[in-house]
GROMACS .gro file of C-alpha atoms in nm:
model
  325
    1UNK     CA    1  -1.456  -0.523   2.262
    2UNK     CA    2  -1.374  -0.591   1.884
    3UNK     CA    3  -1.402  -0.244   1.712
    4UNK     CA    4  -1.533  -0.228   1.353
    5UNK     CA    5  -1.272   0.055   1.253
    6UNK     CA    6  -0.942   0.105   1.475
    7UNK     CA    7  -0.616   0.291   1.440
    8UNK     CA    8  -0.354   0.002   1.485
    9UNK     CA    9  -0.026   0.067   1.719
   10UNK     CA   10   0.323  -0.030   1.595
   11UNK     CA   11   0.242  -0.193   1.232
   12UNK     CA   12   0.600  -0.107   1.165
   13UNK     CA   13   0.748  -0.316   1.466
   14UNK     CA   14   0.522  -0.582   1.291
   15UNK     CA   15   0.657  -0.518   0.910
   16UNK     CA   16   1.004  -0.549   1.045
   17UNK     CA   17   0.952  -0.870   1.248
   18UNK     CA   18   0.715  -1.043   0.948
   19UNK     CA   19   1.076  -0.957   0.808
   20UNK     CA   20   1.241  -1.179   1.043
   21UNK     CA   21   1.041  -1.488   0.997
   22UNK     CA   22   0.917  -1.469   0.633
   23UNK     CA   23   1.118  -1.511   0.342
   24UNK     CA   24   0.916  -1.336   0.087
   25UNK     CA   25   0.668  -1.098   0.225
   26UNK     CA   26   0.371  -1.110  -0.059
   27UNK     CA   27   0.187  -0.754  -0.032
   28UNK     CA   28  -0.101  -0.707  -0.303
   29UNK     CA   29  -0.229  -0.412  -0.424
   30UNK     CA   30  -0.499  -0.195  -0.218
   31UNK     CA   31  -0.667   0.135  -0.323
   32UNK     CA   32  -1.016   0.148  -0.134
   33UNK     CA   33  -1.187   0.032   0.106
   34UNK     CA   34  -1.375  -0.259  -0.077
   35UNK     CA   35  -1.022  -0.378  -0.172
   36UNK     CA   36  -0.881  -0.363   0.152
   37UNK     CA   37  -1.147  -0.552   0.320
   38UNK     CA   38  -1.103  -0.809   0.098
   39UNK     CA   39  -0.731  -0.855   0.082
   40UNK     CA   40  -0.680  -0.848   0.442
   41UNK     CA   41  -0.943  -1.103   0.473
   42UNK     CA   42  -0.788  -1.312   0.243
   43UNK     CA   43  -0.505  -1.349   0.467
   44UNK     CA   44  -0.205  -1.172   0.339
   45UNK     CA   45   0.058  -1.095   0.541
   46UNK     CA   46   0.110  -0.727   0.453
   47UNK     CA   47  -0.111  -0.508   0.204
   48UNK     CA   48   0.038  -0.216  -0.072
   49UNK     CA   49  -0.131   0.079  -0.077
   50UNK     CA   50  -0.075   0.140  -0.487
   51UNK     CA   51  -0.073   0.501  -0.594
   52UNK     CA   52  -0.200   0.397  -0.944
   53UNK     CA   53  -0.535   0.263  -0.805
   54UNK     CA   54  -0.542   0.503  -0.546
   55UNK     CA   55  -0.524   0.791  -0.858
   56UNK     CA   56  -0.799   0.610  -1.021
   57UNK     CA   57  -1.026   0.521  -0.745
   58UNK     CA   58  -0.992   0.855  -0.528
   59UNK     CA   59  -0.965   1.135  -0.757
   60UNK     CA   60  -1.050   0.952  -1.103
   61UNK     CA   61  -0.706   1.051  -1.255
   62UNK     CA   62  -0.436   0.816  -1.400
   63UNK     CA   63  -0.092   0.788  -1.265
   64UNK     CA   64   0.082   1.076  -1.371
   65UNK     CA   65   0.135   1.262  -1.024
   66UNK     CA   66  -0.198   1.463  -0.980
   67UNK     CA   67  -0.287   1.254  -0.665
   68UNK     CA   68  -0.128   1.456  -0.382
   69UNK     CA   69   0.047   1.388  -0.039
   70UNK     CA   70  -0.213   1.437   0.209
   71UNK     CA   71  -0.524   1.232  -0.014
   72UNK     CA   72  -0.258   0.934  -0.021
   73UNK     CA   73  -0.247   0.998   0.352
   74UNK     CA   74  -0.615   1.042   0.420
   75UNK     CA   75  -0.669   0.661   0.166
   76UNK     CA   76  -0.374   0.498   0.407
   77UNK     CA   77  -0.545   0.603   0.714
   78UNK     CA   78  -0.890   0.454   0.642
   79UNK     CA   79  -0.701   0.168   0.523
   80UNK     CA   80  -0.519   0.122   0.769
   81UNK     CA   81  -0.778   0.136   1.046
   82UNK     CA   82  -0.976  -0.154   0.844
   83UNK     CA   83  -0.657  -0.394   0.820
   84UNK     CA   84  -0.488  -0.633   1.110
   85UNK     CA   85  -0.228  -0.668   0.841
   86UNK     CA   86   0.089  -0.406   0.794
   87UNK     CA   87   0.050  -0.131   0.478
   88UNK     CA   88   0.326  -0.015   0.351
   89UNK     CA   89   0.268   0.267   0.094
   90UNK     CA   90   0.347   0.473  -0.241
   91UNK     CA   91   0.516   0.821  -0.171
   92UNK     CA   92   0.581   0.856  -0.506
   93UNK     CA   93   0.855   1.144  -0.458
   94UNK     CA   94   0.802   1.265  -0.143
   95UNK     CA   95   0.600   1.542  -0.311
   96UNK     CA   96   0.845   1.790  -0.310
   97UNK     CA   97   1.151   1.885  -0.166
   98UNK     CA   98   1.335   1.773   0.179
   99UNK     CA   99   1.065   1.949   0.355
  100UNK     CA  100   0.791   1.817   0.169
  101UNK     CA  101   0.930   1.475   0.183
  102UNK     CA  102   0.955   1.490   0.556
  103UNK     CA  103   0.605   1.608   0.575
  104UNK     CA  104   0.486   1.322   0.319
  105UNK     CA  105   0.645   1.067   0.618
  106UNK     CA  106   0.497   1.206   0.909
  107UNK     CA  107   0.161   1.218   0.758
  108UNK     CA  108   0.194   0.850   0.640
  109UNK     CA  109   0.351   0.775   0.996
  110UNK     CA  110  -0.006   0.968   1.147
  111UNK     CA  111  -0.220   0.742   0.948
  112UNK     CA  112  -0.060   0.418   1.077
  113UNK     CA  113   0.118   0.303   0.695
  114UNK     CA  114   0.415   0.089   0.820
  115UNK     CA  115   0.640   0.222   0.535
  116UNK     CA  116   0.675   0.414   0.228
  117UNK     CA  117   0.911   0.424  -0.088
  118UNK     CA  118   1.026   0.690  -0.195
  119UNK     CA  119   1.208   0.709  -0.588
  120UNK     CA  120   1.439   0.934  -0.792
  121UNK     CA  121   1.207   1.022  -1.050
  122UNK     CA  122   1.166   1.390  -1.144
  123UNK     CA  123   0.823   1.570  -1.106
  124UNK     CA  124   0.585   1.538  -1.227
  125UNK     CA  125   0.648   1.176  -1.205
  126UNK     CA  126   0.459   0.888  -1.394
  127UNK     CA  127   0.390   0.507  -1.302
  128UNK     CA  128   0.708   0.347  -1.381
  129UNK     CA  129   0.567   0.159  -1.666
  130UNK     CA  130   0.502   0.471  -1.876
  131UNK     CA  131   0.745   0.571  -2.123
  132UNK     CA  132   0.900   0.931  -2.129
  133UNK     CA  133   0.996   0.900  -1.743
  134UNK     CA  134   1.304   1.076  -1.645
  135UNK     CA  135   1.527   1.094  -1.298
  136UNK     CA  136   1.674   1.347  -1.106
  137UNK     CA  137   2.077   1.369  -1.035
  138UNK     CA  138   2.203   1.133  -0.754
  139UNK     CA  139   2.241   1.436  -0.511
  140UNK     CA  140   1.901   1.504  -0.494
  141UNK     CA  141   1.732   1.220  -0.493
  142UNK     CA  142   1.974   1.074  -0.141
  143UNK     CA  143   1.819   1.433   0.002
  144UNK     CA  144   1.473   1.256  -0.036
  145UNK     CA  145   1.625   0.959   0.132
  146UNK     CA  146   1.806   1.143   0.365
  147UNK     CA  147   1.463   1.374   0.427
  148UNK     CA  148   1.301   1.056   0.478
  149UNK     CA  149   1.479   0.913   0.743
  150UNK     CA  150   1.558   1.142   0.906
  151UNK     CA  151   1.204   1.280   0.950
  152UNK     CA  152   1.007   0.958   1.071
  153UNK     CA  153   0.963   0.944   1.392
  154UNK     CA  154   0.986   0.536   1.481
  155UNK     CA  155   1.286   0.383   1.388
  156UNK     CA  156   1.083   0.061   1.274
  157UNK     CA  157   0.896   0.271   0.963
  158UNK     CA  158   1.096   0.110   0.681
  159UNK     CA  159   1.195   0.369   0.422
  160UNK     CA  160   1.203   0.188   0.122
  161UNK     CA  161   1.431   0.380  -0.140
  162UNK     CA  162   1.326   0.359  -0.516
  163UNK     CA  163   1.524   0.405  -0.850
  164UNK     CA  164   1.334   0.461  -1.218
  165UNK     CA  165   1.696   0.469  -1.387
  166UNK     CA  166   1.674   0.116  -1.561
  167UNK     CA  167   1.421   0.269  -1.761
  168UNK     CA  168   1.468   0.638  -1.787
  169UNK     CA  169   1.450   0.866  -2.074
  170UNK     CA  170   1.839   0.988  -1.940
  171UNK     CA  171   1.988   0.602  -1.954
  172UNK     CA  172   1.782   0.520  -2.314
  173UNK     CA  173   1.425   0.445  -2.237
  174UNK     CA  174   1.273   0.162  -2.378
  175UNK     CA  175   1.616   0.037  -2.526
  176UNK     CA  176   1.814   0.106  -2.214
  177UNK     CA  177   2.082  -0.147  -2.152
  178UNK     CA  178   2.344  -0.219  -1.875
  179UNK     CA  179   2.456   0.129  -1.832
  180UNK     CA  180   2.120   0.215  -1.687
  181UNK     CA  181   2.111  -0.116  -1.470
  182UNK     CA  182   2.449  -0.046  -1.322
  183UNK     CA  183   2.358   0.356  -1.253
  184UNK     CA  184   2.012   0.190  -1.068
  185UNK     CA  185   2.265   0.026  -0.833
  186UNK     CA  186   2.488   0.253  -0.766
  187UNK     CA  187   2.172   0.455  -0.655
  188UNK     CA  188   2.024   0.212  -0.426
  189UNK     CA  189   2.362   0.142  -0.311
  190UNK     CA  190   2.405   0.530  -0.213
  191UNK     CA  191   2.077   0.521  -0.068
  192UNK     CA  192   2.110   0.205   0.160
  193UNK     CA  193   2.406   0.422   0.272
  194UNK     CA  194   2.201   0.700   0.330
  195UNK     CA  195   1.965   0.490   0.600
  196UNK     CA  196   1.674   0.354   0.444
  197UNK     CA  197   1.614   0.003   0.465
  198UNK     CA  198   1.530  -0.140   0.145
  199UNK     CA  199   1.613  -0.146  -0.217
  200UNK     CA  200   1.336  -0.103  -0.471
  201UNK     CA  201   1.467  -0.133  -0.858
  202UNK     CA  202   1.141  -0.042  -1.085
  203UNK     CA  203   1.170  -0.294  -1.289
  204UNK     CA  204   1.445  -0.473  -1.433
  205UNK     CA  205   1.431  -0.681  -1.718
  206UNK     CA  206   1.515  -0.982  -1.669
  207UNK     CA  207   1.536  -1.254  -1.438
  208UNK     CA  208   1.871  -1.296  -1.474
  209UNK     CA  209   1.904  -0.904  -1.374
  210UNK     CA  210   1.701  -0.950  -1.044
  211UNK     CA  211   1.898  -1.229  -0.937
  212UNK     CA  212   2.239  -0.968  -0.979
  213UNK     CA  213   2.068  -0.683  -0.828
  214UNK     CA  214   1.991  -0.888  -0.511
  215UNK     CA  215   2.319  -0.982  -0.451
  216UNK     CA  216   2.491  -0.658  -0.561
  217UNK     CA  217   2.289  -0.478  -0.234
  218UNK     CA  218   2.301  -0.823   0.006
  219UNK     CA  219   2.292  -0.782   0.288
  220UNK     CA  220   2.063  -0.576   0.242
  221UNK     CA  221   1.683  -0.623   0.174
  222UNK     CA  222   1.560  -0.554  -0.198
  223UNK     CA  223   1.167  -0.506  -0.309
  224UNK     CA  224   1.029  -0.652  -0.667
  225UNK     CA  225   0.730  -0.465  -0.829
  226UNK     CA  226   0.531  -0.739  -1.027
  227UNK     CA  227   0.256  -0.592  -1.279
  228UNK     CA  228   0.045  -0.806  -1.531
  229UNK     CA  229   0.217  -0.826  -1.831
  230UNK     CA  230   0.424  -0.538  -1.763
  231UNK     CA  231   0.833  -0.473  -1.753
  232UNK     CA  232   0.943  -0.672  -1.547
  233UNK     CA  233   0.773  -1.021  -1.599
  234UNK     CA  234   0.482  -1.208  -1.489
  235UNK     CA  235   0.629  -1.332  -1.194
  236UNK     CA  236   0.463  -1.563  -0.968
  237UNK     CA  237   0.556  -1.587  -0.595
  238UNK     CA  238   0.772  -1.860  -0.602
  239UNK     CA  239   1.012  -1.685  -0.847
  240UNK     CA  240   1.004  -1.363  -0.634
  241UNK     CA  241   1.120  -1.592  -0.357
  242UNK     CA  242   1.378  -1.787  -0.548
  243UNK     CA  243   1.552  -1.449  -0.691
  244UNK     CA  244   1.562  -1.365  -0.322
  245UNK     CA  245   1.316  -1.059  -0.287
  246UNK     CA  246   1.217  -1.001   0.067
  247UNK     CA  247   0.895  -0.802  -0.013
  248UNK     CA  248   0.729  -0.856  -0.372
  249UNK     CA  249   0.457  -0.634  -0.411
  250UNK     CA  250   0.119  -0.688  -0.648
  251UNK     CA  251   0.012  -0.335  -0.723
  252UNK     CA  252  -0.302  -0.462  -0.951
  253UNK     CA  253  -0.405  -0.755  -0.756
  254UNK     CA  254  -0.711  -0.579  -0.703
  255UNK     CA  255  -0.822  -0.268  -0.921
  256UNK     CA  256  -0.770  -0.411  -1.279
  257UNK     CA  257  -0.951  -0.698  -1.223
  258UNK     CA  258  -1.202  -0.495  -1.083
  259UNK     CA  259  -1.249  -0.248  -1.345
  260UNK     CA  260  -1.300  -0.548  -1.609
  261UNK     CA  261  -1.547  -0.672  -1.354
  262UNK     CA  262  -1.742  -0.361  -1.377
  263UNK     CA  263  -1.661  -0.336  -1.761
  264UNK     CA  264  -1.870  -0.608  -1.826
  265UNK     CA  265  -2.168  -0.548  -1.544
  266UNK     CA  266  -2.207  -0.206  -1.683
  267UNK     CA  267  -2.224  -0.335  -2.043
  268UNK     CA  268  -2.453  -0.600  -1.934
  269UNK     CA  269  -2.690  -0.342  -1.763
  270UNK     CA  270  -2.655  -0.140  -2.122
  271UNK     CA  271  -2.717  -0.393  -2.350
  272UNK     CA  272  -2.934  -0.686  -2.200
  273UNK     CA  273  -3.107  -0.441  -1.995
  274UNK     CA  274  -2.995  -0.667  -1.640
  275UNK     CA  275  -2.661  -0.707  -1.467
  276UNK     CA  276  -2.740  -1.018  -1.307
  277UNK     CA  277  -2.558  -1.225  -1.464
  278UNK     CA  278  -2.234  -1.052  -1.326
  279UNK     CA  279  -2.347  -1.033  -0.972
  280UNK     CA  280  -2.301  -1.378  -0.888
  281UNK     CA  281  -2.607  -1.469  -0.712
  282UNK     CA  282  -2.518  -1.184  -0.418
  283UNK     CA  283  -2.769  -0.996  -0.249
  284UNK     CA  284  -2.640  -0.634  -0.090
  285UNK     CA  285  -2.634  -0.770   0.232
  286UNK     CA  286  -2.340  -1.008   0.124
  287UNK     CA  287  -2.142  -0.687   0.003
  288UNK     CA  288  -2.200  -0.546   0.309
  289UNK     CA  289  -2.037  -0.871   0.534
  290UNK     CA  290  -1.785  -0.799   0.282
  291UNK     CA  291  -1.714  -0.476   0.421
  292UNK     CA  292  -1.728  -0.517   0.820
  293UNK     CA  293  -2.139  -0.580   0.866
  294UNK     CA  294  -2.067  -0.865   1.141
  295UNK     CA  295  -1.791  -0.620   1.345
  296UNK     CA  296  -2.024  -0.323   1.317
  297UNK     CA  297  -2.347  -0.510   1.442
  298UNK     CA  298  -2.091  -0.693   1.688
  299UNK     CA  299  -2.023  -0.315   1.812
  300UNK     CA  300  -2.306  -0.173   1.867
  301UNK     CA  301  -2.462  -0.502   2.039
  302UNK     CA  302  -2.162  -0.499   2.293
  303UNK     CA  303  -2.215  -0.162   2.354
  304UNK     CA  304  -2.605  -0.185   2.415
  305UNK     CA  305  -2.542  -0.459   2.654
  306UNK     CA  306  -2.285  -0.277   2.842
  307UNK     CA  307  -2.476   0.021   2.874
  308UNK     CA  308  -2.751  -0.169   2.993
  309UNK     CA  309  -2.544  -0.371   3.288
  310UNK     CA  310  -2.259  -0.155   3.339
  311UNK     CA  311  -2.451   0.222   3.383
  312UNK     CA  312  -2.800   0.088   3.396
  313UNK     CA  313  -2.973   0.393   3.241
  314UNK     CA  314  -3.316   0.281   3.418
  315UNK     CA  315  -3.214   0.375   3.785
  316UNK     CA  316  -3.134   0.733   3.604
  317UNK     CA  317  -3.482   0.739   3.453
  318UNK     CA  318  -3.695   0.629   3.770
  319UNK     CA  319  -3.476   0.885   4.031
  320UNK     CA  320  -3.690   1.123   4.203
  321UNK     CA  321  -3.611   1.468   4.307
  322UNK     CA  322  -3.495   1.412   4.670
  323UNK     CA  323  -3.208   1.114   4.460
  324UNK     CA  324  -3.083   1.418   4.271
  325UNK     CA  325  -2.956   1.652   4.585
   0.00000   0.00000   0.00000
């Protein structure tokens, strides 16, 4: 029987061998349900859970560390139980300290994620495209790594460690050059040391600096965060798999696309009094298919029928009292 929602066993074991046979792992961008329907029926091999649109969708906040731990958790976990493909996940900081970190891990572990990363930024953090960010000393931030692995419980959740020196306020900001590059490998280097299983740079400038940072930390695996427009190019997948990224991640595949979507209904609705127009000739019932109507009526079918043939609730309803003793 095909269940409409269902926790999924071992999507780590699955990351990790996707990470055998693939190249360039594509994940975009998830933060709802709607979105995660969608993208895993599209076909993707493995889905990012991205804190930004989660911050936005779930509590309506921007990306400046206000989302906690456990509501990332609580997002992965319905998430997860929609998708067949892997999620691996924002853990911002860890939230915290060692113990919070290991905390963060188990929770994600709970709700199914396959991995997490994990950066150097100090707290409150902000997306790594902001300016003003800042990092904490190397010391603590290989505790979070260090937290992180050694908290999880299945060897196969990838702990994926991330650095925000290229661009931190410490290394120059906006105008920081090679010092900051270097200090962002040196970081991931110490962390790859420290046991987690792949690099994440946020960010580097040029193509010509993804290409070094992939084979400064070879043999190692190394993760490239593309955003529209944003630091670190408009990549397309082909280049991420050229420059040798094993995962490249989409973080806005989804939710800013959406909200211009909804920019325009809503002004629509406003101004020519109908939001037709933007709705594409769908009724609600397409939505719904959408979002799982075929598994859910599926469901409940299957179990109808197997209640009927398999207990046969009639031969309860017609016993008398001398079938009950």
């Amino acid at each position: 029987m095909n269940l409409p929602v269902a926790y999924k066993t071992n999507q780590p074991k699955k990351l990790r061998q996707l990470m055998k046979e693939k190249d360039c792992i594509i994940c975009p961008g998830v933060f709802d349900g709607i979105s995660a329907h969608i993208a895993n029926a599209a076909g993707f091999d493995a889905l990012y859970l991205a804190g930004s649109g989660a911050s936005g969708s779930v509590i309506g906040e921007p990306d400046l560390s206000v989302i906690t731990g456990v509501e990332l958790a609580d997002t992965a976990r319905m998430i997860v139980n929609v998708c067949d493909a892997p999620v691996i996940a924002d853990a911002d900081t860890g939230f915290g300290g060692p113990l919070n970190v290991a905390r963060t891990v188990a929770l994600y572990e709970a709700a199914g994620v396959a991995g997490c990363h994990i950066e150097d930024q100090t707290f409150p953090k902000r997306c790594g495209q902001l300016a003003g960010k800042d990092v904490v000393d190397m010391e603590t931030y290989l505790e979070r790594i260090v937290a992180a692995v050694k908290a999880r419980q299945n060897p196969d959740f990838l702990i994926i460690a991330r650095t925000d020196a290229r661009n931190a306020t410490t290394f120059g900001g906006e105008k920081a050059g090679e010092d900051a590059f270097e200090e962002g490998v040196k970081r991931l280097k110490a962390a790859l040391d420290a046991g987690a299983d792949v690099a994440f740079m946020e960010s580097p400038r040029t193509k010509e600096e993804a290409e070094r940072l992939v084979k400064a930390l070879a043999p190692h695996p190394c993760m490239i965060n593309v955003l529209p427009n944003g630091l670190t190019g408009n990549y397309t997948v082909e280049d991420c798999k050229r420059l040798g990224f094993k995962l490249a991640i989409y973080p806005c595949t989804g939710f800013i696309p959406a909200a211009i979507a909804m920019e325009k209904s809503y002004a629509a609705l406003r101004d020519k009094g109908t939001d037709l127009d933007h709705c594409g000739n769908w009724q609600i019932k397409d939505f719904f298919e959408r979002v799982g109507l075929k598994a859910s009526w599926d469901f409940d079918r299957e179990v109808a029928e197997k209640t009927r043939t398999d207990v046969n609730p009639k031969k309860y309803e017609e016993m008398q009292g001398h079938d009950l003793v």
